[in-house]
């Protein structure tokens, strides 16, 4: 069921039409995990994972995520978030246009390289409403020329 996907696409209308993927950033200091009163979210091996056995469905993690990447779905009793499918993300494997790529953190190179890329980025933000709450997504608009493609 695509509506239960850990990657969602926010579409804004009317003009310009923007399709913005919302996906977990696997934060080094995950505020979603800090917000969880029972410790059901933990970061290990660079991935923030949710233990559905420990989760009490309070959705405090979804409220805390600044990117809107952790969210509630009415068909399941726990929040949905990307856990990189255990290191082999299915979305990257099956994407027919190769628009989604999984690159292990260590393969990205030095933080200096990332800082250089982001220095060319123009920060954007999109406001949207989810479950009655206004949220804002901040993202870097990076063109192909900045990525060296």
Short mmCIF file of C-alpha atoms in Angstrom, two decimals:
data_model
loop_
_atom_site.label_atom_id
_atom_site.label_comp_id
_atom_site.label_asym_id
_atom_site.label_seq_id
_atom_site.Cartn_x
_atom_site.Cartn_y
_atom_site.Cartn_z
CA UNK A 1 0.00 0.00 0.00
CA UNK A 2 1.78 3.19 -1.17
CA UNK A 3 -0.02 5.28 1.45
CA UNK A 4 1.96 3.38 4.10
CA UNK A 5 5.26 4.13 2.40
CA UNK A 6 8.04 5.54 4.56
CA UNK A 7 8.69 8.00 1.73
CA UNK A 8 5.91 10.43 1.01
CA UNK A 9 5.69 13.09 -1.66
CA UNK A 10 4.29 16.47 -0.76
CA UNK A 11 2.68 18.12 -3.79
CA UNK A 12 1.84 21.82 -3.72
CA UNK A 13 -0.64 23.50 -6.04
CA UNK A 14 -1.54 25.53 -8.04
CA UNK A 15 1.67 27.14 -9.33
CA UNK A 16 4.41 26.30 -9.17
CA UNK A 17 3.66 22.62 -8.75
CA UNK A 18 6.32 21.27 -6.42
CA UNK A 19 6.83 17.59 -5.67
CA UNK A 20 8.93 17.36 -2.54
CA UNK A 21 9.93 13.96 -1.15
CA UNK A 22 9.66 13.64 2.61
CA UNK A 23 12.01 11.01 3.95
CA UNK A 24 13.77 10.38 7.25
CA UNK A 25 17.20 12.02 7.40
CA UNK A 26 18.46 9.47 9.97
CA UNK A 27 19.57 12.42 12.13
CA UNK A 28 22.76 12.08 14.15
CA UNK A 29 20.86 13.49 17.15
CA UNK A 30 17.28 12.37 16.44
CA UNK A 31 14.75 14.61 18.16
CA UNK A 32 12.09 11.98 17.46
CA UNK A 33 13.98 9.54 19.68
CA UNK A 34 14.46 12.18 22.37
CA UNK A 35 10.70 12.84 22.36
CA UNK A 36 9.77 9.17 22.80
CA UNK A 37 8.82 8.58 26.46
CA UNK A 38 9.53 4.83 26.29
CA UNK A 39 12.71 4.78 24.17
CA UNK A 40 11.10 2.97 21.24
CA UNK A 41 13.30 4.89 18.76
CA UNK A 42 17.03 4.29 18.84
CA UNK A 43 19.90 5.21 16.52
CA UNK A 44 22.41 2.49 15.74
CA UNK A 45 24.70 1.95 12.76
CA UNK A 46 23.60 5.33 11.37
CA UNK A 47 19.90 4.38 11.26
CA UNK A 48 17.07 5.52 13.52
CA UNK A 49 14.89 2.46 14.10
CA UNK A 50 11.47 2.14 15.71
CA UNK A 51 10.73 -0.87 17.90
CA UNK A 52 7.03 -1.49 17.28
CA UNK A 53 7.03 -3.84 20.28
CA UNK A 54 8.05 -1.00 22.61
CA UNK A 55 6.01 1.78 20.95
CA UNK A 56 2.96 3.01 22.90
CA UNK A 57 1.52 4.93 19.90
CA UNK A 58 1.67 8.34 21.61
CA UNK A 59 2.97 9.89 18.34
CA UNK A 60 5.26 12.28 20.24
CA UNK A 61 7.99 11.30 17.77
CA UNK A 62 5.82 12.42 14.84
CA UNK A 63 5.13 15.74 16.56
CA UNK A 64 8.86 16.24 17.24
CA UNK A 65 10.24 15.45 13.77
CA UNK A 66 11.07 18.80 12.14
CA UNK A 67 10.91 17.26 8.66
CA UNK A 68 7.53 15.53 8.89
CA UNK A 69 9.26 12.23 8.11
CA UNK A 70 7.67 10.34 11.02
CA UNK A 71 3.92 10.16 10.64
CA UNK A 72 0.75 8.45 11.83
CA UNK A 73 -1.31 6.22 9.56
CA UNK A 74 -4.81 5.15 10.55
CA UNK A 75 -4.29 1.51 9.52
CA UNK A 76 -1.41 0.81 11.90
CA UNK A 77 -0.97 1.41 15.63
CA UNK A 78 2.52 2.89 15.42
CA UNK A 79 4.20 5.73 13.52
CA UNK A 80 5.72 5.09 10.11
CA UNK A 81 9.30 6.14 9.33
CA UNK A 82 12.09 5.00 7.04
CA UNK A 83 14.58 2.55 8.52
CA UNK A 84 16.46 2.02 5.24
CA UNK A 85 14.99 -1.50 5.01
CA UNK A 86 17.84 -2.88 7.07
CA UNK A 87 20.51 -1.39 4.78
CA UNK A 88 19.04 -2.38 1.40
CA UNK A 89 16.36 0.27 0.71
CA UNK A 90 13.66 -1.17 -1.54
CA UNK A 91 12.72 2.28 -2.88
CA UNK A 92 16.20 2.73 -4.36
CA UNK A 93 16.23 -0.80 -5.74
CA UNK A 94 12.91 -0.57 -7.56
CA UNK A 95 12.85 3.09 -8.67
CA UNK A 96 12.58 2.84 -12.48
CA UNK A 97 14.11 6.29 -13.09
CA UNK A 98 16.88 5.88 -10.48
CA UNK A 99 15.66 9.10 -8.87
CA UNK A 100 16.26 7.48 -5.48
CA UNK A 101 19.78 6.36 -4.69
CA UNK A 102 21.16 4.92 -1.48
CA UNK A 103 24.68 6.04 -0.72
CA UNK A 104 26.18 4.83 2.58
CA UNK A 105 27.25 7.72 4.79
CA UNK A 106 30.93 6.74 4.67
CA UNK A 107 30.87 6.87 0.85
CA UNK A 108 29.84 10.52 0.81
CA UNK A 109 33.37 11.63 1.62
CA UNK A 110 34.56 14.28 4.00
CA UNK A 111 32.17 16.73 5.62
CA UNK A 112 34.06 19.46 3.76
CA UNK A 113 32.73 18.12 0.46
CA UNK A 114 29.17 18.21 1.78
CA UNK A 115 29.66 21.72 3.11
CA UNK A 116 30.93 22.81 -0.30
CA UNK A 117 27.86 21.35 -1.98
CA UNK A 118 25.48 22.93 0.52
CA UNK A 119 27.16 26.32 0.16
CA UNK A 120 25.76 26.37 -3.39
CA UNK A 121 22.30 25.37 -2.23
CA UNK A 122 19.40 27.75 -1.93
CA UNK A 123 17.40 26.93 1.17
CA UNK A 124 13.66 26.63 0.59
CA UNK A 125 10.76 25.97 2.88
CA UNK A 126 7.25 24.62 2.35
CA UNK A 127 4.39 24.91 4.81
CA UNK A 128 1.75 22.19 4.97
CA UNK A 129 -0.89 20.91 7.36
CA UNK A 130 -0.89 17.33 8.63
CA UNK A 131 -3.39 15.97 11.11
CA UNK A 132 -4.47 19.52 11.96
CA UNK A 133 -0.94 20.74 12.70
CA UNK A 134 0.96 23.25 10.58
CA UNK A 135 4.44 21.99 9.72
CA UNK A 136 7.33 23.47 7.77
CA UNK A 137 9.86 21.50 5.74
CA UNK A 138 13.27 23.09 5.13
CA UNK A 139 15.27 21.70 2.23
CA UNK A 140 18.25 22.56 0.09
CA UNK A 141 17.58 23.09 -3.58
CA UNK A 142 20.64 21.63 -5.28
CA UNK A 143 20.95 21.58 -9.05
CA UNK A 144 22.82 19.02 -11.14
CA UNK A 145 25.69 21.43 -11.73
CA UNK A 146 26.34 21.70 -7.98
CA UNK A 147 26.30 17.91 -7.62
CA UNK A 148 28.84 17.44 -10.40
CA UNK A 149 26.40 15.36 -12.50
#
